[in-house]
Coordinates of C-alpha atoms in Angstrom, one line a residue:
X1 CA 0.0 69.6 88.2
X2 CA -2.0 68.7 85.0
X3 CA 1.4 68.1 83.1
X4 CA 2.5 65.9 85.9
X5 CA -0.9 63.5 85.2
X6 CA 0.0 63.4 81.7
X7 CA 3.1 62.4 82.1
X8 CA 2.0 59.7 84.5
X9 CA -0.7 58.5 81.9
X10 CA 2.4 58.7 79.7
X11 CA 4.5 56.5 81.4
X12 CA 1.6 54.2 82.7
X13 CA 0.7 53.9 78.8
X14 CA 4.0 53.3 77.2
X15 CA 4.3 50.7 80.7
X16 CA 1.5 48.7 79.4
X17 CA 2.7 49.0 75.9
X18 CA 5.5 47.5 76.8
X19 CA 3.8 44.2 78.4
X20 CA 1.5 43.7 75.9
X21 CA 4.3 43.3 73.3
X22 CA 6.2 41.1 75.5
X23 CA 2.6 39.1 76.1
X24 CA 2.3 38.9 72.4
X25 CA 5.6 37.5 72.1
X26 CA 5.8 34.6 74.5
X27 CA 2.2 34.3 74.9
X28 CA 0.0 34.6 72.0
X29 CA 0.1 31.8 69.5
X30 CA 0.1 34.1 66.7
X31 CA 2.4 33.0 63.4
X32 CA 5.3 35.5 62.8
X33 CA 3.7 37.9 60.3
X34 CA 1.0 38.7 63.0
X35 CA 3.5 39.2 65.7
X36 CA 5.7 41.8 63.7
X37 CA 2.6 43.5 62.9
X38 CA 1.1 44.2 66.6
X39 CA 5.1 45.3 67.4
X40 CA 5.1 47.5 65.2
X41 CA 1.1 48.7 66.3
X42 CA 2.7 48.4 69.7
X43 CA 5.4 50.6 69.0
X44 CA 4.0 53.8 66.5
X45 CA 1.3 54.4 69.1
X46 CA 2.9 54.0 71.9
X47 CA 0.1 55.0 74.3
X48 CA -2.8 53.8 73.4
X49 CA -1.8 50.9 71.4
X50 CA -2.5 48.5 73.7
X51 CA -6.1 49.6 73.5
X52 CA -5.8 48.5 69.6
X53 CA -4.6 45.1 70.7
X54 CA -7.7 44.7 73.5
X55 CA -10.2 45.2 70.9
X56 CA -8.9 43.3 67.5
X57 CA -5.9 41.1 68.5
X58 CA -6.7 39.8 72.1
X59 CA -7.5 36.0 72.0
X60 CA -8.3 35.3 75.8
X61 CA -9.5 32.2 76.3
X62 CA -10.3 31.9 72.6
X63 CA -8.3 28.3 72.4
X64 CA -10.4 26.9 75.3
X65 CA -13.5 28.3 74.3
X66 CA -13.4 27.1 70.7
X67 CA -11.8 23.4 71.6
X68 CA -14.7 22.7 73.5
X69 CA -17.0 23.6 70.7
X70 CA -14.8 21.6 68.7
X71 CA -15.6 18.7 70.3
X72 CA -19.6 19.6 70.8
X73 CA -19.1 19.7 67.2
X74 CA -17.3 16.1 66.6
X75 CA -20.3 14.3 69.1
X76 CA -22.9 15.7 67.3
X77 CA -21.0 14.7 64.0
X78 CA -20.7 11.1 65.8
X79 CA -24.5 11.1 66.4
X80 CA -25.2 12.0 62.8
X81 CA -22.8 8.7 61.8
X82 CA -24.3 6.9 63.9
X83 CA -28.1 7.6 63.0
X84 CA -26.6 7.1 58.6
X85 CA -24.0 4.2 58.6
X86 CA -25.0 3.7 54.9
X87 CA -24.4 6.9 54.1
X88 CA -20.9 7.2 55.9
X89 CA -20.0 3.9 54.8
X90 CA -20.8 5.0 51.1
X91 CA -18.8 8.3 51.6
X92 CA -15.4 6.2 52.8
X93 CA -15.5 4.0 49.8
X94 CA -15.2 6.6 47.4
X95 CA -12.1 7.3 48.6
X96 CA -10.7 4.7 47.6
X97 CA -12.1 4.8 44.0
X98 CA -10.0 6.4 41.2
X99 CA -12.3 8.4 39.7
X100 CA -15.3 10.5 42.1
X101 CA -16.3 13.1 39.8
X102 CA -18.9 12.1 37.0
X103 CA -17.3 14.5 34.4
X104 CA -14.8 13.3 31.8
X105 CA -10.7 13.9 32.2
X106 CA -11.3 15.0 35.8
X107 CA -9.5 12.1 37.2
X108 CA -7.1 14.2 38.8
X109 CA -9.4 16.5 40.6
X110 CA -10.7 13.6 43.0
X111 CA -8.1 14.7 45.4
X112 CA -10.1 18.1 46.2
X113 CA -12.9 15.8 47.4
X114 CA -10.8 13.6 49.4
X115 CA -9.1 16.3 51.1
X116 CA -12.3 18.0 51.9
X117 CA -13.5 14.7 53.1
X118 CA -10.7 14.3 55.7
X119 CA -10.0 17.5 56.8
X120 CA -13.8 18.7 57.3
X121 CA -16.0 15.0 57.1
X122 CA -17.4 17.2 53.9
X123 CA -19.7 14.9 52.5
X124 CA -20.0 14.1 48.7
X125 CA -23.6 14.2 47.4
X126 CA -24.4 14.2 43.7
X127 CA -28.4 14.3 44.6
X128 CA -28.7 18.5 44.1
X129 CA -30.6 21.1 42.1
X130 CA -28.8 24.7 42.5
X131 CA -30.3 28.0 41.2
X132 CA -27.4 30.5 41.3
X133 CA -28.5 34.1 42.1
X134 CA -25.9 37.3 40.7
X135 CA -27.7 39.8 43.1
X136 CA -30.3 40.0 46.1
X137 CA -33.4 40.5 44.8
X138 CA -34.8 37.6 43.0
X139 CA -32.9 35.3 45.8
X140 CA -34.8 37.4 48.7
X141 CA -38.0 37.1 46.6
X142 CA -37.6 33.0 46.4
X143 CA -35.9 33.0 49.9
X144 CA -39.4 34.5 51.4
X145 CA -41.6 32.1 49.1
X146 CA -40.0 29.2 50.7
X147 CA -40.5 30.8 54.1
X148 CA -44.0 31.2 53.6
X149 CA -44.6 27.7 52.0
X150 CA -42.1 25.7 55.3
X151 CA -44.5 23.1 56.6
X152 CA -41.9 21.5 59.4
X153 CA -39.0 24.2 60.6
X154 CA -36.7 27.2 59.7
X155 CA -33.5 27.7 60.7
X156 CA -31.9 30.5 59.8
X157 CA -28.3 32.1 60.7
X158 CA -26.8 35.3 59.1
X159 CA -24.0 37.6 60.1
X160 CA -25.6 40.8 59.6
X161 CA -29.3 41.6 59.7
X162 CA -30.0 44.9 59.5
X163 CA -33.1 46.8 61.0
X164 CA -34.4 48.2 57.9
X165 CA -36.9 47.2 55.7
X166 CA -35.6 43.6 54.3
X167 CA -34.5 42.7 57.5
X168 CA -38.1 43.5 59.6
X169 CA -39.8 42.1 56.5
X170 CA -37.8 38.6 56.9
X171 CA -38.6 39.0 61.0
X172 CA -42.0 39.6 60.4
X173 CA -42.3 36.1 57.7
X174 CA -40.4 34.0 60.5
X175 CA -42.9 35.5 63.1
X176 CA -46.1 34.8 60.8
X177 CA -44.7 30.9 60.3
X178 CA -44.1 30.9 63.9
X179 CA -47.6 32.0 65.0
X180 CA -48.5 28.9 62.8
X181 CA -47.1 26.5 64.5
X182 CA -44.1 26.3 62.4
X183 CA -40.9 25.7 64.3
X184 CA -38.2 28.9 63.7
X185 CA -34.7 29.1 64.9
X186 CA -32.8 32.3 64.0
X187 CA -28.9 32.3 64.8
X188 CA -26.9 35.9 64.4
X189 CA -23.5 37.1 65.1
X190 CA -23.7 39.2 67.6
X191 CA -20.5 42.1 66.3
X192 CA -22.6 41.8 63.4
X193 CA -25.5 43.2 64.6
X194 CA -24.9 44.9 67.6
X195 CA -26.6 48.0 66.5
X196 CA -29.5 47.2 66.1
X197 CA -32.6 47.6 68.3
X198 CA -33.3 45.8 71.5
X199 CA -36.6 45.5 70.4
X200 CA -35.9 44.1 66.4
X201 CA -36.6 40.5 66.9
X202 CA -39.1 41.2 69.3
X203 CA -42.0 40.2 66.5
X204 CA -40.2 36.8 66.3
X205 CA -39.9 36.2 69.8
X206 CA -43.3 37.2 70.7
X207 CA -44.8 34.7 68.4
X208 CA -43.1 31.7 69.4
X209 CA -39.5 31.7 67.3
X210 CA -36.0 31.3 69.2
X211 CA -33.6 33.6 68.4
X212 CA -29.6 33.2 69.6
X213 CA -26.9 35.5 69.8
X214 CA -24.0 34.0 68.5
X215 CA -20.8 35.1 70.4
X216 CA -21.4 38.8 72.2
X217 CA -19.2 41.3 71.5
X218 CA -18.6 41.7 75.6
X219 CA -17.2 38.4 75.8
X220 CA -14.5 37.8 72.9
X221 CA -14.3 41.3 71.3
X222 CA -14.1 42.2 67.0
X223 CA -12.2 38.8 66.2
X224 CA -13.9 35.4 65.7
X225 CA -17.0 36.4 64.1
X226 CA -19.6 34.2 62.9
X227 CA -19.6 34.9 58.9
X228 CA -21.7 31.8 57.6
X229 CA -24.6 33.1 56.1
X230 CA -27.2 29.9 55.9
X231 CA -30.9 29.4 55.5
X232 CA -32.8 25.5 55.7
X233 CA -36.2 25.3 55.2
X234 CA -37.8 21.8 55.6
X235 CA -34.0 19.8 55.3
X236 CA -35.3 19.7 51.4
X237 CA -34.6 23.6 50.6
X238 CA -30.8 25.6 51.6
X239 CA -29.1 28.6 50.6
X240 CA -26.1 29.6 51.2
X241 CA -23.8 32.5 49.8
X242 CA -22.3 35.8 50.4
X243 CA -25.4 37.7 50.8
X244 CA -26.6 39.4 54.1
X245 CA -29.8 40.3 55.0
X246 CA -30.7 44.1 54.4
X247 CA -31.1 47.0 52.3
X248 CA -27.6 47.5 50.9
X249 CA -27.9 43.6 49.6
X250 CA -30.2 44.7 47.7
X251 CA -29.1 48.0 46.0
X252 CA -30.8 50.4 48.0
X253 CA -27.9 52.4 49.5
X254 CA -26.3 55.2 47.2
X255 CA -23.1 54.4 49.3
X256 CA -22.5 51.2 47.6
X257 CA -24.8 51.5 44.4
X258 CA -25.7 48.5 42.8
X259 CA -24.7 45.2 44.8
X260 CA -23.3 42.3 43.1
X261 CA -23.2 39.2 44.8
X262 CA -23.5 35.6 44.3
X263 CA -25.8 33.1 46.5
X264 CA -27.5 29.9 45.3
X265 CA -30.4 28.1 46.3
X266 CA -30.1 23.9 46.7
X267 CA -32.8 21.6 46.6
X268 CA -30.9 18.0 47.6
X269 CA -28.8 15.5 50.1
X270 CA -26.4 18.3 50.7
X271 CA -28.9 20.3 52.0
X272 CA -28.5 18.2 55.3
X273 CA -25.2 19.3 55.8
X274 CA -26.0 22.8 55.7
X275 CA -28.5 21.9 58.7
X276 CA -25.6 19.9 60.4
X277 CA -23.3 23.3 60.6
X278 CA -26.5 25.0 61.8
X279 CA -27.1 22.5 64.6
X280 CA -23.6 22.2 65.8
X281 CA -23.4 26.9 65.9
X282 CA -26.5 26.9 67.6
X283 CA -26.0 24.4 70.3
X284 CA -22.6 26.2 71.0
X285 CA -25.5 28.9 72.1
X286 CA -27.1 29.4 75.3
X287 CA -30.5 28.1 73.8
X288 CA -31.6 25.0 74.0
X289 CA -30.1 22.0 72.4
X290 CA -31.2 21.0 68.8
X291 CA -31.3 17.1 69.0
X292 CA -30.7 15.9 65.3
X293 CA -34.4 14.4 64.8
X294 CA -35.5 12.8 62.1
X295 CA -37.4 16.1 61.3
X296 CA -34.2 17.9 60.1
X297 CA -33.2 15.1 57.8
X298 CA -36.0 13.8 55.8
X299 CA -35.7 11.5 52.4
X300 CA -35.0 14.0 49.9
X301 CA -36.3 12.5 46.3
X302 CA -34.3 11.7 43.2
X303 CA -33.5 15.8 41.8
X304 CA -33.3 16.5 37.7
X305 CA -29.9 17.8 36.7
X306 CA -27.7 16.8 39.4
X307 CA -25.2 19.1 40.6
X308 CA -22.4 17.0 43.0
X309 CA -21.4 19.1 46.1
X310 CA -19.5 19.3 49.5
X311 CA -20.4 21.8 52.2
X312 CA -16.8 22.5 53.9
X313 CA -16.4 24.8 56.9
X314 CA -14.0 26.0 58.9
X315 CA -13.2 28.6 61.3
X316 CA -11.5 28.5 64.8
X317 CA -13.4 25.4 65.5
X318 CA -11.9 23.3 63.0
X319 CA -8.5 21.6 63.3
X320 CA -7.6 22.7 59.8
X321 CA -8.1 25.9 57.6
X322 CA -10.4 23.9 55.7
X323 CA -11.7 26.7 53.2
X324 CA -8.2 27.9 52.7
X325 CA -7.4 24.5 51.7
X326 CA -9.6 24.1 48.9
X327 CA -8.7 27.4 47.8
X328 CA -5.2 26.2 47.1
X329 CA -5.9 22.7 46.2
X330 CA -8.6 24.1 43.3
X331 CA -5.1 26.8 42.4
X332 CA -2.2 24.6 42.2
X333 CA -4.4 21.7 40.4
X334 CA -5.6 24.1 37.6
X335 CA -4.4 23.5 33.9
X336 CA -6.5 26.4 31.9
X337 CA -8.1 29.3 34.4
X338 CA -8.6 30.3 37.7
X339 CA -11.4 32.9 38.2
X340 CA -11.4 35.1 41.5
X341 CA -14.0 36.9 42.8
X342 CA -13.7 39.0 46.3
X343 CA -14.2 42.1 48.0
X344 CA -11.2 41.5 50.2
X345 CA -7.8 40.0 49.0
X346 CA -5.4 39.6 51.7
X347 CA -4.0 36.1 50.9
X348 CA -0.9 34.5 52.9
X349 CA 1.7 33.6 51.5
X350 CA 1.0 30.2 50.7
X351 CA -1.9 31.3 48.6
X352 CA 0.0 34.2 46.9
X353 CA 2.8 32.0 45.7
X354 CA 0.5 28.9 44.1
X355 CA -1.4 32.3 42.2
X356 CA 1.9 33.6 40.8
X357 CA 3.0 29.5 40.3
X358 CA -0.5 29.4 37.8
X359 CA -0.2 32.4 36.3
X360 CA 3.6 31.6 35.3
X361 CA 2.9 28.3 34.3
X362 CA 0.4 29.4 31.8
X363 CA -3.0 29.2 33.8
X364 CA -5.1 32.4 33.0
X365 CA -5.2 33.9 36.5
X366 CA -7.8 36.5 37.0
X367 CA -9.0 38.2 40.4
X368 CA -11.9 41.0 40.4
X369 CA -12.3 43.3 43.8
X370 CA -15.1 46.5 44.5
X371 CA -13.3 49.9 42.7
X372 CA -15.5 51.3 45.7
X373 CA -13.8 50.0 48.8
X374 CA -15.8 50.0 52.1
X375 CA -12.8 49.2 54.1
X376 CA -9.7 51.7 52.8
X377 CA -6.5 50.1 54.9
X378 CA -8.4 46.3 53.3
X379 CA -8.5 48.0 50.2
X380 CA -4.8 49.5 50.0
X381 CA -3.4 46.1 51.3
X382 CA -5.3 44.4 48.2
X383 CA -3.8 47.0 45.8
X384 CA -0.2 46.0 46.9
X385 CA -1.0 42.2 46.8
X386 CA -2.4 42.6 43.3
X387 CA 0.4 44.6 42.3
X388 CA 3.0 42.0 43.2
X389 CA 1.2 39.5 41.3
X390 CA 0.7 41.9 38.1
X391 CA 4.4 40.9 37.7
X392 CA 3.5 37.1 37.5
X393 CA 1.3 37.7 34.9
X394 CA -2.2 37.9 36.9
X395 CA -5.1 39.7 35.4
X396 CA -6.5 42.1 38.0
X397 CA -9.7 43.9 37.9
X398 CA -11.7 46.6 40.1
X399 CA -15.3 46.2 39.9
X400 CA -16.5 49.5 38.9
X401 CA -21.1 49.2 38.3
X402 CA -21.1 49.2 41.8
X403 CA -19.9 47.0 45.0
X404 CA -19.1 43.3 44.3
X405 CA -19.7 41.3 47.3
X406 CA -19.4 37.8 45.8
X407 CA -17.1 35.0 47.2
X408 CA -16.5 32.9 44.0
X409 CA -13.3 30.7 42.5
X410 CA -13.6 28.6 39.6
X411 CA -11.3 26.1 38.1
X412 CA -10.6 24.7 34.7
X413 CA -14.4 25.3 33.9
X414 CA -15.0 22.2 36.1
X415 CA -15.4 23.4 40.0
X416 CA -17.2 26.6 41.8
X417 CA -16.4 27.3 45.0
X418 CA -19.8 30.1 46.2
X419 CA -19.5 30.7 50.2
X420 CA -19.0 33.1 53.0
X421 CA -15.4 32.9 52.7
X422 CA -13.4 35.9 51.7
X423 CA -9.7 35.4 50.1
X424 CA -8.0 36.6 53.2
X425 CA -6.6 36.2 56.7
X426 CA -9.3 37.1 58.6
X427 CA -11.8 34.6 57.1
X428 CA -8.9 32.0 57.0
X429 CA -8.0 32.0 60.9
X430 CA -10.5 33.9 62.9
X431 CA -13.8 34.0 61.4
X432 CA -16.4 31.2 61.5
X433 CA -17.5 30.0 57.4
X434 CA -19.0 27.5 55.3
X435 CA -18.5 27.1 51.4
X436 CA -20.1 25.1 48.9
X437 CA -17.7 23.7 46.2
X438 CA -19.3 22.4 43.5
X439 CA -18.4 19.6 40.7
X440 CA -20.1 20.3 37.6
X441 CA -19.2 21.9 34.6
X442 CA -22.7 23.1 32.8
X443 CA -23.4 25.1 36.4
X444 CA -19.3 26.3 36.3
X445 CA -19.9 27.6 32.9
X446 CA -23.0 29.7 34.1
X447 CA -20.6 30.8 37.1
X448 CA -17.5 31.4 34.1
X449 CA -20.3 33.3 31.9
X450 CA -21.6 35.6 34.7
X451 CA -17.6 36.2 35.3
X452 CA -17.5 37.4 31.5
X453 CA -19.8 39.8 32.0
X454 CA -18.3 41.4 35.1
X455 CA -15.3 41.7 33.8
X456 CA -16.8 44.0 31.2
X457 CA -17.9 45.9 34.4
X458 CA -14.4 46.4 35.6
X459 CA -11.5 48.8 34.9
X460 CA -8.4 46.4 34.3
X461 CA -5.6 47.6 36.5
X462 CA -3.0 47.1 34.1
X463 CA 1.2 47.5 35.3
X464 CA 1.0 50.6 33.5
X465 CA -1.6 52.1 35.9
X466 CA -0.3 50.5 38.6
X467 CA 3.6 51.4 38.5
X468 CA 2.2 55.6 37.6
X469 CA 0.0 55.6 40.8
X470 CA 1.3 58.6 43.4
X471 CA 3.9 58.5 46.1
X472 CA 0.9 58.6 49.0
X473 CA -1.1 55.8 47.4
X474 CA 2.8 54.2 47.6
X475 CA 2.8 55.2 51.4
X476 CA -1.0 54.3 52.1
X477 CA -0.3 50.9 50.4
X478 CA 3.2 49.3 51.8
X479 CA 1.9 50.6 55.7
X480 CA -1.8 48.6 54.9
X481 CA 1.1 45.8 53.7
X482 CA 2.4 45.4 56.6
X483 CA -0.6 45.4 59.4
X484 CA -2.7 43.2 56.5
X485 CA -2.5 40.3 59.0
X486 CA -4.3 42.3 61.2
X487 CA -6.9 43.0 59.0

């Protein structure tokens, strides 16, 4: 009798097997690569694979849901026009001037600014101070100065704040500014932090802050997660970066050791561009709707050492990959070096071939990952990448004082991209992010300097190393290959 119910589950398994890969097929807009790896998901574990597929590949109504946040997004972007004509009117007529960028020979660069322009209405401002923080410590320490000294609002919104002791340290400043009268808004994903307490941000709450759950797990599953990571104190004060809020971010967990990562701090114009993505997430909320006051946007004065910037983000509610896009624009328009930071490095195609095309063509290519993965099939499916482009004549390096977090490309000594944006799939095509990309060669070379000095934190994987590794590392790597669009 029992082996009669198993073989029922069997069948009934393999059954809906069977119409999930057909549904992927015909139904699922999914490019090619992504299709061939859920078959083959589909077909190795034949009953229960459609279980995989609910949980990390299922869009649903993902193209609904995100075109009508698409077009909250473009009114409130037509409001913002509407309320700084000057200012929009200014950012159209650069277009049409040869050269954009104040530095010398960088003529031919002006087309990353005009393609970020287009594709994301990424605004150009040259009035911005940046401090650039290597690690979490001094930029939690500034981040919670600023909190203290906000005088008009705070509006936070993070992917992952932990329940520990830096993240109930942070609730507990928000709640003390909101028991003063201080406006606080707190946006988080909700995969990100769906372990923590029901009662974490009760401290906020209680004293007055609004807090918003970005996207719960219950309604669109692991995929489309939202990975910015921004903080706006006052529309004068922004930060924006790869760092999360808790203890690991800091150094504190012996799993990880020492955490290197790269955020900055920005005093300026672009500032109100970081408060325009926060608007436009957190009225895609349930919460109540952030009306873009004159509050949020207040005359920012004339800053020393100007640092020009855009603040480009993209995600499912964008009509392009608009991060992805800069990332190959800054590659295939580089003459001398190409500097890669990123925990994960799962590029497409497109992005793998204008890496070898640099490297071949003389441009000194070099990508750094963590030596201490925190996601193995990621890691083995970087490895392989890597590999391939060890033949092109890429240096690659593993990161090996601790875990590097950061999400940094620089280019010719003359642009920084510093953002939430991994160099992968995942933060290409389903996850929310924003990126700053920077125009200015003194704060490049402070980026290019700190690069130096990871590198002599690394172990070089050199073709030597890499052609002698074992047959399972083989094995573990070409199957990671071949499901990395999954991942």
């Amino acid at each position: 009798m029992l082996s009669d119910v198993i073989q029922i589950l069997i069948y009934l398994g393999t059954g809906i097997n069977l119409f999930f890969a057909l549904f992927v097929v015909f139904y699922e807009r999914k490019n090619p690569s992504t299709i061939w790896a859920w078959l083959m998901v589909l077909a190795i574990i034949p009953v229960f694979g459609w279980a995989i597929y609910l949980i990390f590949g299922f869009e649903g109504r993902k193209h609904k849901k995100f075109a009508e946040k698409a077009v909250r997004d473009e009114q409130i972007l037509s409001d913002f026009m509407a309320k700084n004509p000057e200012m929009f009117h200014k950012q159209f007529s650069l277009l049409k001037k040869k050269s954009i960028l104040p530095m010398p020979n960088s003529e031919h660069l002006n087309d990353v600014v005009a393609m970020n322009m287009r594709t994301g209405a990424s605004a150009y401002h040259t009035n911005n101070s940046v401090k650039l923080y290597n690690e979490g410590n001094s930029k939690f320490k500034d981040l919670l100065k600023d909190i203290a000294s906000a005088k008009q609002y705070i509006h936070m919104q993070y992917y992952i704040v932990r329940d520990d002791n830096l993240g109930r340290q942070i609730i507990e400043a928000l709640a003390e500014k909101a028991r003063e009268g201080v406006e606080v808004k707190f946006l988080y994903d909700g995969v990100g932090n769906a372990f923590n307490s029901i009662n974490f941000n009760k401290p906020l709450k209680e004293a007055g802050g609004e807090v918003q759950l970005f996207l719960p797990p219950r309604w669109i599953r692991i995929n489309y997660r939202n990975h910015r990571k921004l903080a706006i104190i006052d529309g004068r004060i922004g930060y924006i970066g790869g760092l999360n809020i808790g203890d690991e971010y800091l150094g504190k967990v012996t799993r990880f050791g020492f955490w290197r990562d790269t955020h900055i701090r920005v005093v300026g114009d672009s500032v109100h561009d970081m408060e325009l993505r926060f608007a436009m997430d957190w009225n895609y909320t349930k919460g109540s709707r952030l009306r873009l006051d004159e509050k949020y946007f207040p005359s920012i004065e004339p800053q020393n050492n100007q640092v020009p910037m855009q603040i480009v983000s993209s995600g499912p509610d964008t009509r392009w990959n608009n991060v992805q896009y800069a990332y190959f624009k800054m590659i295939t328009e580089a003459d001398k070096r190409i500097f890669i930071a990123t925990p994960y490095f799962v590029p497409d195609d497109s992005l793998l071939e204008a890496l070898k095309t640099a490297a071949l063509s003389g441009v000194d290519v070099r990508i750094i990952i963590p030596a201490k993965p925190d996601h193995l099939f990621v890691y083995w499916s970087s490895l392989s990448y890597l590999g391939e482009l060890l033949d092109a004549g890429v240096h690659c390096y593993e990161y090996t004082k601790g875990f590097i977090h950061s999400k940094v490309m620089t280019m010719d000594g003359l642009i920084t991209s510093i953002g939430t944006a991994n160099m992968d799939i995942r933060s290409f095509q389903l996850n929310f992010e924003v990126n700053a990309f920077l125009y200015d060669s003194d704060f490049t070379s402070m980026v290019d300097e700190q690069f130096n000095i990871d590198f002599d934190d690394c172990r070089e994987i050199t073709k030597v190393m890499y052609n002698s590794r074992s047959t399972i590392t083989r094995i573990r790597e070409a199957f990671s290959r071949l499901i990395s669009p999954l991942l």
